PDB file of N, CA and C in Angstrom:
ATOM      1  N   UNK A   1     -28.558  27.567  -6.213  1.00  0.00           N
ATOM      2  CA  UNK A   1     -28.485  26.170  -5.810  1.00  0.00           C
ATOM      3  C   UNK A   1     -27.016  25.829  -5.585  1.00  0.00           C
ATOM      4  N   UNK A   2     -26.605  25.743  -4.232  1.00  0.00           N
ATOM      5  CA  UNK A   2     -25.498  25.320  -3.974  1.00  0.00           C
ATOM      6  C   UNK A   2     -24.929  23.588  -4.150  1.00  0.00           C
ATOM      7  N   UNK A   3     -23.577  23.317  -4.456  1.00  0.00           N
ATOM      8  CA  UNK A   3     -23.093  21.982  -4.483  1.00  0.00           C
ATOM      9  C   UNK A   3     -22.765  21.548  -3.049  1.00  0.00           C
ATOM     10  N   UNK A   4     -23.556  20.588  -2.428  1.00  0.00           N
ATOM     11  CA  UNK A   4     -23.035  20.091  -2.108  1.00  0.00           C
ATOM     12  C   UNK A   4     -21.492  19.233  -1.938  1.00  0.00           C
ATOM     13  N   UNK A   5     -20.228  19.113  -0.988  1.00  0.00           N
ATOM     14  CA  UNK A   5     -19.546  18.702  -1.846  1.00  0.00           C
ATOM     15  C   UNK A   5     -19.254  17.301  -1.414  1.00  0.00           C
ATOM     16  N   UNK A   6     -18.551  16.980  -2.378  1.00  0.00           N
ATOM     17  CA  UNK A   6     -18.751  15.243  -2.275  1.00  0.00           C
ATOM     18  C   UNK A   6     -18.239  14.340  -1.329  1.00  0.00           C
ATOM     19  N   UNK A   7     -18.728  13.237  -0.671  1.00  0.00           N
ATOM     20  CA  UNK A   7     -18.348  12.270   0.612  1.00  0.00           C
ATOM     21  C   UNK A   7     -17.583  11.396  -0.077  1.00  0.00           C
ATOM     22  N   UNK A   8     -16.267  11.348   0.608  1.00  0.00           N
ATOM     23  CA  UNK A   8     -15.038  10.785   0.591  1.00  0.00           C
ATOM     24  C   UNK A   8     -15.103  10.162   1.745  1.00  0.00           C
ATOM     25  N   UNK A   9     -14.464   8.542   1.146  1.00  0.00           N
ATOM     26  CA  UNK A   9     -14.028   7.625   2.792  1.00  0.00           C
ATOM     27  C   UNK A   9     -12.665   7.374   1.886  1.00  0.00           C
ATOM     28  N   UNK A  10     -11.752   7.555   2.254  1.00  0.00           N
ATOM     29  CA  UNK A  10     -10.264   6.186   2.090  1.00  0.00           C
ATOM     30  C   UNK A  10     -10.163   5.365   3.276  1.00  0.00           C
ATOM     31  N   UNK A  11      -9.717   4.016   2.712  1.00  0.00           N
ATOM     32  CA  UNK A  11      -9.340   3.495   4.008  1.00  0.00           C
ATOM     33  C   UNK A  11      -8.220   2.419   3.411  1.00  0.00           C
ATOM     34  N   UNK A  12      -7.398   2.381   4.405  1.00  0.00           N
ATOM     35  CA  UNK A  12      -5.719   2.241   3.592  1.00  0.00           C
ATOM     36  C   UNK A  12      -5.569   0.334   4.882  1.00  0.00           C
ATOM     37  N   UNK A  13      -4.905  -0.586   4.457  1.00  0.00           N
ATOM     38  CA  UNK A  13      -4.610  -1.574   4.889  1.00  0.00           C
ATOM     39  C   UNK A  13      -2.928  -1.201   5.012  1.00  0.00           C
ATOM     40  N   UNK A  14      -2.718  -1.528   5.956  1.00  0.00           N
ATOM     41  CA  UNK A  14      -0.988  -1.027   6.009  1.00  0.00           C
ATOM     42  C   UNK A  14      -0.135  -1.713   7.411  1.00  0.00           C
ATOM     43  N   UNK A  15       1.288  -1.530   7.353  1.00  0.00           N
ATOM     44  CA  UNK A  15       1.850  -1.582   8.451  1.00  0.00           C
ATOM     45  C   UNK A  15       1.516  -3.156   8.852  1.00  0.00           C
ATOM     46  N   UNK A  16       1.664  -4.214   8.187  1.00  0.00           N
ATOM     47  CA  UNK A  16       1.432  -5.824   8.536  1.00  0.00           C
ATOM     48  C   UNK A  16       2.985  -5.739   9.892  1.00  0.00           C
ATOM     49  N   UNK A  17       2.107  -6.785  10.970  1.00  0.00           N
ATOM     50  CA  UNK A  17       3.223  -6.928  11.823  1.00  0.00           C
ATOM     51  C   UNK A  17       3.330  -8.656  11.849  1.00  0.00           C
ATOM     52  N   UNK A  18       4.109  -9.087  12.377  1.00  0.00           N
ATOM     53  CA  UNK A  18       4.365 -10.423  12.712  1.00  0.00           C
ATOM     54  C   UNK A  18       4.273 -10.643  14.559  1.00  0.00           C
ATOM     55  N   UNK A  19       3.363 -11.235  14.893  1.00  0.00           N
ATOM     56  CA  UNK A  19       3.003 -11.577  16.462  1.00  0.00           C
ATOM     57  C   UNK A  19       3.658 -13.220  16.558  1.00  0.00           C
ATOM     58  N   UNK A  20       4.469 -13.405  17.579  1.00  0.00           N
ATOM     59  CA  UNK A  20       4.803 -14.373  18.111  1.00  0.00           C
ATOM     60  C   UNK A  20       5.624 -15.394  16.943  1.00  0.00           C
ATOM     61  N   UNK A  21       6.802 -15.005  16.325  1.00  0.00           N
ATOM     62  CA  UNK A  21       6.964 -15.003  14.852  1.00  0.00           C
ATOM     63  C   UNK A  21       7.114 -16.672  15.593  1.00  0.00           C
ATOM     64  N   UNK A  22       7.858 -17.594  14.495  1.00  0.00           N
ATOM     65  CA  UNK A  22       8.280 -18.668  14.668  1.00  0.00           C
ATOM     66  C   UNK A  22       7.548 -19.976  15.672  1.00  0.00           C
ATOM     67  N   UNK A  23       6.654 -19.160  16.173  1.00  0.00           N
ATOM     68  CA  UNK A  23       5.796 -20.217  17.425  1.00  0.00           C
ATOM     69  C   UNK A  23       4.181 -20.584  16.700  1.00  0.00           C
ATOM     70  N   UNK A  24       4.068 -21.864  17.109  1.00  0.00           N
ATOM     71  CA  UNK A  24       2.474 -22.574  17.097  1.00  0.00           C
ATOM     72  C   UNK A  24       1.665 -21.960  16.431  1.00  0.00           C
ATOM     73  N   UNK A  25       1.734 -20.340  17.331  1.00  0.00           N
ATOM     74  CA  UNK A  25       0.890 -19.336  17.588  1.00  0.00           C
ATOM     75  C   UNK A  25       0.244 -18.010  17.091  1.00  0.00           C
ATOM     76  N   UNK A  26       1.336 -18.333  15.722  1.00  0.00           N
ATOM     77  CA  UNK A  26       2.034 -16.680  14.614  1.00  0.00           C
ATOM     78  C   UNK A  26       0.660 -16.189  14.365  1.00  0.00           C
ATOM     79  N   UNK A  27       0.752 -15.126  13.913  1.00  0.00           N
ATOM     80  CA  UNK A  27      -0.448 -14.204  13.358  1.00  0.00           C
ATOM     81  C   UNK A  27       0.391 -13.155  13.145  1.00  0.00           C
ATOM     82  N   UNK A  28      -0.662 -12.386  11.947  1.00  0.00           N
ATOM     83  CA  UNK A  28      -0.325 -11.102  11.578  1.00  0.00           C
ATOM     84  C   UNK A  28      -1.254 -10.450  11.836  1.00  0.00           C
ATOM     85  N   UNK A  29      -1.092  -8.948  12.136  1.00  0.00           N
ATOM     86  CA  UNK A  29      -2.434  -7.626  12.317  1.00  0.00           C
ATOM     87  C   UNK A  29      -1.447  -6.984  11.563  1.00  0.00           C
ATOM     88  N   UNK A  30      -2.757  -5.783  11.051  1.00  0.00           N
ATOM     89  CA  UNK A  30      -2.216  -4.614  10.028  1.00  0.00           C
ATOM     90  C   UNK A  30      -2.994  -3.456  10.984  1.00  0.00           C
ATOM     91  N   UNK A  31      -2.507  -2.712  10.410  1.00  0.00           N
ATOM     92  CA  UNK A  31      -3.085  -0.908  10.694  1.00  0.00           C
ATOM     93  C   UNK A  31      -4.109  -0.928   9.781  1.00  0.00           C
ATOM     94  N   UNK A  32      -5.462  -0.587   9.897  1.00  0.00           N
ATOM     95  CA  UNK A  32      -6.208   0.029   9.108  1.00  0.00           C
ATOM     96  C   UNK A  32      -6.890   1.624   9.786  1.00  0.00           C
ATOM     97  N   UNK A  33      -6.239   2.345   8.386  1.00  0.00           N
ATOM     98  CA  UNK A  33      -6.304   3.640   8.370  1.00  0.00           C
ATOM     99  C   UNK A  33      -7.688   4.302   7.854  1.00  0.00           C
ATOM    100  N   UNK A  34      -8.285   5.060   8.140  1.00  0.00           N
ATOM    101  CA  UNK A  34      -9.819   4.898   7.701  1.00  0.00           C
ATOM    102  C   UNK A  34     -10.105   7.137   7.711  1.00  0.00           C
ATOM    103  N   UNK A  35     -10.042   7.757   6.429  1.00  0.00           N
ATOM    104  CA  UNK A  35     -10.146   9.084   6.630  1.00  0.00           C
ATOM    105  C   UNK A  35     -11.389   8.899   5.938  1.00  0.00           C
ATOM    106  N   UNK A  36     -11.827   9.994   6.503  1.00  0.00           N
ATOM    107  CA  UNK A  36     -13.711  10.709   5.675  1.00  0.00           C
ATOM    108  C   UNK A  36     -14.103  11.979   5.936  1.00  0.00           C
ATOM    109  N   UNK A  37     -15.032  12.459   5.040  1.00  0.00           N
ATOM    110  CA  UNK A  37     -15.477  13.649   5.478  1.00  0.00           C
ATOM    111  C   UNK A  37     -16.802  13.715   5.601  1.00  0.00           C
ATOM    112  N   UNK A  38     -17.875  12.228   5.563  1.00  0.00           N
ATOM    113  CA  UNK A  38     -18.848  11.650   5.347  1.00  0.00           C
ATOM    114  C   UNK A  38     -19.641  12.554   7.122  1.00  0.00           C
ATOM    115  N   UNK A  39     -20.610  12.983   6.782  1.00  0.00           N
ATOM    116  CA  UNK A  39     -21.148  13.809   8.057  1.00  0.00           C
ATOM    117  C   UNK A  39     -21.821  12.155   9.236  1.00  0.00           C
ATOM    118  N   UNK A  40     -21.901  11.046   8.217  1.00  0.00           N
ATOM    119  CA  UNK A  40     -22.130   9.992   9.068  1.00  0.00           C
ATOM    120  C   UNK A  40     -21.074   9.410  10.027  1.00  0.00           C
ATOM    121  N   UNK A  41     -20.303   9.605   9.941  1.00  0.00           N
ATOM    122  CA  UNK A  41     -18.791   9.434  11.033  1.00  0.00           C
ATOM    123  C   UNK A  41     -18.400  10.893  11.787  1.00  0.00           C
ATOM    124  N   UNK A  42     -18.559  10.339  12.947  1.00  0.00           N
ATOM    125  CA  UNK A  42     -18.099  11.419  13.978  1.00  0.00           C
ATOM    126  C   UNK A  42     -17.001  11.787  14.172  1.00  0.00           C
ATOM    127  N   UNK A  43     -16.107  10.766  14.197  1.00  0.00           N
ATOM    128  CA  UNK A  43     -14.287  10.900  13.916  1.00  0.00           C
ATOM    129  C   UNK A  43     -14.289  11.131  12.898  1.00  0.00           C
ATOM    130  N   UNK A  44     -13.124  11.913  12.214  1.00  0.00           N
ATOM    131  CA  UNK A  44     -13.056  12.242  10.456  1.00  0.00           C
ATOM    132  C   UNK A  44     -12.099  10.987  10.645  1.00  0.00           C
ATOM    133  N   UNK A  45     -11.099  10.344  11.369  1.00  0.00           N
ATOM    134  CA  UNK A  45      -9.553   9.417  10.627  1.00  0.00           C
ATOM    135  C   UNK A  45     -10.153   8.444  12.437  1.00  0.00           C
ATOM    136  N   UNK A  46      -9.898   7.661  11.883  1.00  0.00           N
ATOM    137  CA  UNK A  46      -9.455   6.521  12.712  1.00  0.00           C
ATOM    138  C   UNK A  46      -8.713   5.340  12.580  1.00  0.00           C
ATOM    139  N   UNK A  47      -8.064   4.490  13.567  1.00  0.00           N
ATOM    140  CA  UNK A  47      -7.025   3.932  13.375  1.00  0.00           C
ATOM    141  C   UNK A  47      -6.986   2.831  14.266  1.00  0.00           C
ATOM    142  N   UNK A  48      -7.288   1.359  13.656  1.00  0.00           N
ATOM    143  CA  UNK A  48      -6.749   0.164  14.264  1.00  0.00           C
ATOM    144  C   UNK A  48      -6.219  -0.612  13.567  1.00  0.00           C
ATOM    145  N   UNK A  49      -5.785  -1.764  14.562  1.00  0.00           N
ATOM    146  CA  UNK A  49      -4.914  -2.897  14.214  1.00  0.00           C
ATOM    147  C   UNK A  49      -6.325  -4.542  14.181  1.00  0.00           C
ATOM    148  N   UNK A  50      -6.208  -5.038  13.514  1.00  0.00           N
ATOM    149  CA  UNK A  50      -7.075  -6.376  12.981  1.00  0.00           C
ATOM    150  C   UNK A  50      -6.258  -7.363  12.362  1.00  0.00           C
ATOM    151  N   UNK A  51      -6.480  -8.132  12.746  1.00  0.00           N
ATOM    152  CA  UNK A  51      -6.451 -10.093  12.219  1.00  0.00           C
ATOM    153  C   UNK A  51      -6.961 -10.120  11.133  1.00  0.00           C
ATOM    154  N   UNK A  52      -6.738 -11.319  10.693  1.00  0.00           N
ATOM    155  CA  UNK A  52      -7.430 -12.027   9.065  1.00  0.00           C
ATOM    156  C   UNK A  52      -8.919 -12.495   9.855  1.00  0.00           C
ATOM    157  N   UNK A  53      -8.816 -12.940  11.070  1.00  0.00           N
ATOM    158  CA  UNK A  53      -9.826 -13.442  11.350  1.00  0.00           C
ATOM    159  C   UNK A  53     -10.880 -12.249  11.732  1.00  0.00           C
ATOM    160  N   UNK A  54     -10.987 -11.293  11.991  1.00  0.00           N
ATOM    161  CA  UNK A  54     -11.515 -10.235  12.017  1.00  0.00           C
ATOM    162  C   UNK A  54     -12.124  -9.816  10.970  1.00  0.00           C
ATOM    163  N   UNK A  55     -11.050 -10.088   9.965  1.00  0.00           N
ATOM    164  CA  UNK A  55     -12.029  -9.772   8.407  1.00  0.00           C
ATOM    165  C   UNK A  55     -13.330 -10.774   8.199  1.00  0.00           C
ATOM    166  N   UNK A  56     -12.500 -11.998   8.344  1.00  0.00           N
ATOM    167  CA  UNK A  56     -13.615 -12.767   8.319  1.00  0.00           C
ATOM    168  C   UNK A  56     -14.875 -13.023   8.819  1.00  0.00           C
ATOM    169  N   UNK A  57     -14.860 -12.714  10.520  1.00  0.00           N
ATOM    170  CA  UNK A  57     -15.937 -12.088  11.086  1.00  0.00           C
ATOM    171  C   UNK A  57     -17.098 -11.495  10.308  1.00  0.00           C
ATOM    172  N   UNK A  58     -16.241 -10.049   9.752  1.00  0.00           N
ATOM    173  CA  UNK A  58     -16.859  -9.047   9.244  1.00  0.00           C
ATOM    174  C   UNK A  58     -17.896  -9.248   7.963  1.00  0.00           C
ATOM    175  N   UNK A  59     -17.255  -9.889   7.417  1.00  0.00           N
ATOM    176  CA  UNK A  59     -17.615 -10.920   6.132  1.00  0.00           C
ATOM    177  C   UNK A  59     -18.994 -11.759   6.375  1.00  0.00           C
ATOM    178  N   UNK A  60     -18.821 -12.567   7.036  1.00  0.00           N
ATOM    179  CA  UNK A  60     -20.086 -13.077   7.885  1.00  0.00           C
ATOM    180  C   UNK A  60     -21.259 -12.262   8.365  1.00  0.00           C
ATOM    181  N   UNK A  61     -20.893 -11.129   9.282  1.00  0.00           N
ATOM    182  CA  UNK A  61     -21.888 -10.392   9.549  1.00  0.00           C
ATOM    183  C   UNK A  61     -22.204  -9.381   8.248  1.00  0.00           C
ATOM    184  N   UNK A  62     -21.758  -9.267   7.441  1.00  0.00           N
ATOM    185  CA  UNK A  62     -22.268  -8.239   6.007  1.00  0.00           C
ATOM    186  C   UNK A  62     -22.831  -9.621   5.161  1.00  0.00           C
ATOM    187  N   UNK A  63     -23.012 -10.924   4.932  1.00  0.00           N
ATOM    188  CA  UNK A  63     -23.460 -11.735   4.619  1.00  0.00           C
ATOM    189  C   UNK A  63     -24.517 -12.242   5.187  1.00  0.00           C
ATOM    190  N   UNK A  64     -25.170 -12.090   6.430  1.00  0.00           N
ATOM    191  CA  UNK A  64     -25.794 -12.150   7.046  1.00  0.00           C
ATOM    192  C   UNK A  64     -26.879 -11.094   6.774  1.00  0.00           C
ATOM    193  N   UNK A  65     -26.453  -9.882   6.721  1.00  0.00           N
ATOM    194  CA  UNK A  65     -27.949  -8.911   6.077  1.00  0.00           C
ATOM    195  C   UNK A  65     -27.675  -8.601   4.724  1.00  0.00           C
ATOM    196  N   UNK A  66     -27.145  -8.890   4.082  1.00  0.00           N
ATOM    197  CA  UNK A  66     -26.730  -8.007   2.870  1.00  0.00           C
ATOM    198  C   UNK A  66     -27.840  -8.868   1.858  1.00  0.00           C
ATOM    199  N   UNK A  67     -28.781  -9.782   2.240  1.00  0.00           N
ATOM    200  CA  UNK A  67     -29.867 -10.145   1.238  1.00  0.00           C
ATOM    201  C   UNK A  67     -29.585  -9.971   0.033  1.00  0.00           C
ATOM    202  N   UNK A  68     -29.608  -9.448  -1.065  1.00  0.00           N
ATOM    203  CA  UNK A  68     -29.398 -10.207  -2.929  1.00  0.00           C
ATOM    204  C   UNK A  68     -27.547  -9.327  -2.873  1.00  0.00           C
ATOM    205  N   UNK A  69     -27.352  -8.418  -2.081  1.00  0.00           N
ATOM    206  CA  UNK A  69     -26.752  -7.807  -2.531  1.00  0.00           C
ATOM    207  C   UNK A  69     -24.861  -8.575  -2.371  1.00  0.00           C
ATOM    208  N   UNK A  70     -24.434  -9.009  -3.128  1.00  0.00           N
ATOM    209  CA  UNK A  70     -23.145  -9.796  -3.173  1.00  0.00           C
ATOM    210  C   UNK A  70     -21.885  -8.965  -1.918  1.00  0.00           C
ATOM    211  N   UNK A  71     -21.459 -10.001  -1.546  1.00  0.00           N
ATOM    212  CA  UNK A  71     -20.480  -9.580  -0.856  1.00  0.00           C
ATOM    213  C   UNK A  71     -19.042  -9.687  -0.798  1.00  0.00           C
ATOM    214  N   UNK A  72     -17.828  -8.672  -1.128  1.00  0.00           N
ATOM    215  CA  UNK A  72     -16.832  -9.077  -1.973  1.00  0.00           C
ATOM    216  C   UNK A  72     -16.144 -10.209  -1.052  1.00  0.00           C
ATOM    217  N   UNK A  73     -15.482 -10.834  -1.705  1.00  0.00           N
ATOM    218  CA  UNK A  73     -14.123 -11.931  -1.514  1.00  0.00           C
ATOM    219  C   UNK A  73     -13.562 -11.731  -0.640  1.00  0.00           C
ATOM    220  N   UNK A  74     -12.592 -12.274   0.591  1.00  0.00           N
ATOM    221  CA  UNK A  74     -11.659 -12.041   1.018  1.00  0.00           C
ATOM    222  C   UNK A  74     -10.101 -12.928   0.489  1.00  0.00           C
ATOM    223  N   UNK A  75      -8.876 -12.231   0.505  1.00  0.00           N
ATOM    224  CA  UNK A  75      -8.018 -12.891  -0.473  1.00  0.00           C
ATOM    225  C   UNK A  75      -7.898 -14.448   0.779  1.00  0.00           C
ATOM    226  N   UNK A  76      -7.272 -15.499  -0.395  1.00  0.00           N
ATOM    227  CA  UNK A  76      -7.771 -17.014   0.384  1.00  0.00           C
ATOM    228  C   UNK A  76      -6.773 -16.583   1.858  1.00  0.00           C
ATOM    229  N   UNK A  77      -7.130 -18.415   2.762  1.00  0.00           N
ATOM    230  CA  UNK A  77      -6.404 -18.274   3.890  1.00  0.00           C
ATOM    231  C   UNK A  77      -5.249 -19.152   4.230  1.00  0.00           C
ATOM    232  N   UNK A  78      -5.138 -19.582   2.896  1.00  0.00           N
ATOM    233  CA  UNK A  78      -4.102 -20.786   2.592  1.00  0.00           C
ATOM    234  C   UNK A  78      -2.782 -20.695   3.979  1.00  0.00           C
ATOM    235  N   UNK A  79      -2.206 -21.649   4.581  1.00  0.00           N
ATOM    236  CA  UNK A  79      -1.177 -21.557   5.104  1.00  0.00           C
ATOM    237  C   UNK A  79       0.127 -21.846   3.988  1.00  0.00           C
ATOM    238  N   UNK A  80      -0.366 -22.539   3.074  1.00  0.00           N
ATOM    239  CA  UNK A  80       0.128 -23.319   1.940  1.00  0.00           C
ATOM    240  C   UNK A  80       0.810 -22.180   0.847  1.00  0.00           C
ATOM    241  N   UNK A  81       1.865 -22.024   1.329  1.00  0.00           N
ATOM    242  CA  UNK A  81       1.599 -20.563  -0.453  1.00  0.00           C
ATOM    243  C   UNK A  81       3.296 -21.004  -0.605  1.00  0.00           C
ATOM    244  N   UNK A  82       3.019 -20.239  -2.171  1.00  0.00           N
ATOM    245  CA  UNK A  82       4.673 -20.342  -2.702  1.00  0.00           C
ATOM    246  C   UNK A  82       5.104 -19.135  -2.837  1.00  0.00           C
ATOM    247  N   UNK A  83       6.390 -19.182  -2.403  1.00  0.00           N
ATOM    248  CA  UNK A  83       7.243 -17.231  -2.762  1.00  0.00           C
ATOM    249  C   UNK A  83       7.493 -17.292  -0.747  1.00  0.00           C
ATOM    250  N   UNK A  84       7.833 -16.440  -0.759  1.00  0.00           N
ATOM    251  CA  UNK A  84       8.170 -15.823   1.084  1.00  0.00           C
ATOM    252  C   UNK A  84       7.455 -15.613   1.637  1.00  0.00           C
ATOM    253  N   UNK A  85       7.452 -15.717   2.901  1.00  0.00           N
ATOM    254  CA  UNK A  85       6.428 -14.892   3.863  1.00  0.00           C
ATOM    255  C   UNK A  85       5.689 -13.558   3.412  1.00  0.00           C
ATOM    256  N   UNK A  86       6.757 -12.952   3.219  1.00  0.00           N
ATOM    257  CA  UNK A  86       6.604 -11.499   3.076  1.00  0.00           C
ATOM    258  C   UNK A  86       5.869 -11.658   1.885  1.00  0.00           C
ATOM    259  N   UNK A  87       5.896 -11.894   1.437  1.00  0.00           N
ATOM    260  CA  UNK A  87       5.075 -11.922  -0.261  1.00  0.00           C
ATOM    261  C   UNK A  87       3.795 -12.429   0.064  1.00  0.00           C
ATOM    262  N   UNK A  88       3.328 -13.162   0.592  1.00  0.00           N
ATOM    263  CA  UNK A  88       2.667 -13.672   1.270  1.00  0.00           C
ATOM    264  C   UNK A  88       1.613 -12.637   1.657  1.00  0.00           C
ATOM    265  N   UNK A  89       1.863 -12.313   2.910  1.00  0.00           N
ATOM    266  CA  UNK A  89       1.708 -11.185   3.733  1.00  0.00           C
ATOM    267  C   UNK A  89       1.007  -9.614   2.779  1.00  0.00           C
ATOM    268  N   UNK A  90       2.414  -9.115   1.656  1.00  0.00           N
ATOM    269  CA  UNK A  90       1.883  -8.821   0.884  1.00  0.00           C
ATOM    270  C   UNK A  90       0.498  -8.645   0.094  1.00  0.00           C
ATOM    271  N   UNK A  91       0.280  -9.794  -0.308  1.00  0.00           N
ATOM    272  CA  UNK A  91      -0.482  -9.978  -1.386  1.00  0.00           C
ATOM    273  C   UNK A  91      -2.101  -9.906  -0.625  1.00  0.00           C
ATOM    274  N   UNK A  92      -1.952 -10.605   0.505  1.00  0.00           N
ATOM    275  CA  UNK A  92      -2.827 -10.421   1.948  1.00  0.00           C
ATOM    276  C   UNK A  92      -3.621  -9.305   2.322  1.00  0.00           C
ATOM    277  N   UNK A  93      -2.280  -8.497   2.112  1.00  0.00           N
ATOM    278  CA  UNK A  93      -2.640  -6.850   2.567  1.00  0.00           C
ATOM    279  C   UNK A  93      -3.864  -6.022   1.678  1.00  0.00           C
ATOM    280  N   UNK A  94      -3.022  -6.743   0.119  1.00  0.00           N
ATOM    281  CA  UNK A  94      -3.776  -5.909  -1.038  1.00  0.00           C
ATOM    282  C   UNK A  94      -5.098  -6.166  -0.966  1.00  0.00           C
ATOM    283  N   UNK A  95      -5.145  -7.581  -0.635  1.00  0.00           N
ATOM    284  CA  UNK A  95      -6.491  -8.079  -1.035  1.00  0.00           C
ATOM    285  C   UNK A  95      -7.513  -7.927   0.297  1.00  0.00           C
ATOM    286  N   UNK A  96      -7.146  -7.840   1.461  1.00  0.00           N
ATOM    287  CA  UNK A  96      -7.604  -7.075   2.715  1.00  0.00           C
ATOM    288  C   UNK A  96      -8.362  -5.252   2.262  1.00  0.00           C
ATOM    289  N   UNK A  97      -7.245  -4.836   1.667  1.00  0.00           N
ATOM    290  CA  UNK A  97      -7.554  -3.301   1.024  1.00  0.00           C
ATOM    291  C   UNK A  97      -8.656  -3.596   0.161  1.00  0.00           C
ATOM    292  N   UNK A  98      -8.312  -4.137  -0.761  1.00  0.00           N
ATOM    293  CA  UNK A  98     -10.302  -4.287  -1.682  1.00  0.00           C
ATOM    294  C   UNK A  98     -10.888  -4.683  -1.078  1.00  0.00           C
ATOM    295  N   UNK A  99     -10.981  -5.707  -0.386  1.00  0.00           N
ATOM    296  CA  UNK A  99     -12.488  -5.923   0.198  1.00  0.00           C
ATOM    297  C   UNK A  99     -12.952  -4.778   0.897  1.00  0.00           C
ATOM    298  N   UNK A 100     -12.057  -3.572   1.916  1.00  0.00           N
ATOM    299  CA  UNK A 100     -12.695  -2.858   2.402  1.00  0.00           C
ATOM    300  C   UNK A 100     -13.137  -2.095   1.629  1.00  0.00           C
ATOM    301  N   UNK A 101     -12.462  -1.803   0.524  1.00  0.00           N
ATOM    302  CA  UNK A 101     -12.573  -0.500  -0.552  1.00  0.00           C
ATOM    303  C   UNK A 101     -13.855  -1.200  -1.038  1.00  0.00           C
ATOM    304  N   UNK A 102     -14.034  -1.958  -1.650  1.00  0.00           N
ATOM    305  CA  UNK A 102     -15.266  -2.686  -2.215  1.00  0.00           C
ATOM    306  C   UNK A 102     -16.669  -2.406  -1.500  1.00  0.00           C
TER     307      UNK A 102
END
């Protein structure tokens, strides 16, 4: 009886950029890095760039079927925060990373 061996996904939140810094208009996208060896993914690594609002999307549509089963948090969307941008941004990132990891 052979082992099967075990399905691995990482998927990494990274690389936050600043779009249209200082204007009306600002937004940030990150890199999300996504490796597996899961035989259900045809690409083993793939690689894009996403919005906050994208998460949120996503959020919605996994709330939408996910029936009893809870669906994690996304970190808030406050424009309002104390500390720097970058800290900001930061803390954004991390909490972008659990929800996917979640």
């Amino acid at each position: 009886h052979s082992r099967l061996p075990q399905e691995l996904t990482t998927v990494r939140v990274q690389d936050p950029r600043v779009h249209n810094e200082g204007s009306w208009n600002s937004y940030v996208d990150y890199k999300i890095f996504l490796h597996t060896n899961s035989k259900a993914f045809t690409a083993k690594t793939s690689c894009v760039r996403r919005r906050y609002r994208e998460f949120a999307w996503l959020r919605r549509q996994l709330q939408k079927n996910a029936g009893l089963v809870p669906v994690p948090e996304l970190p808030g969307k406050s424009a309002f925060f104390v500390g720097s941008t970058d800290e900001f941004i930061e803390r954004r990132r991390q909490g972008l990373q659990q929800f996917l990891e979640r």
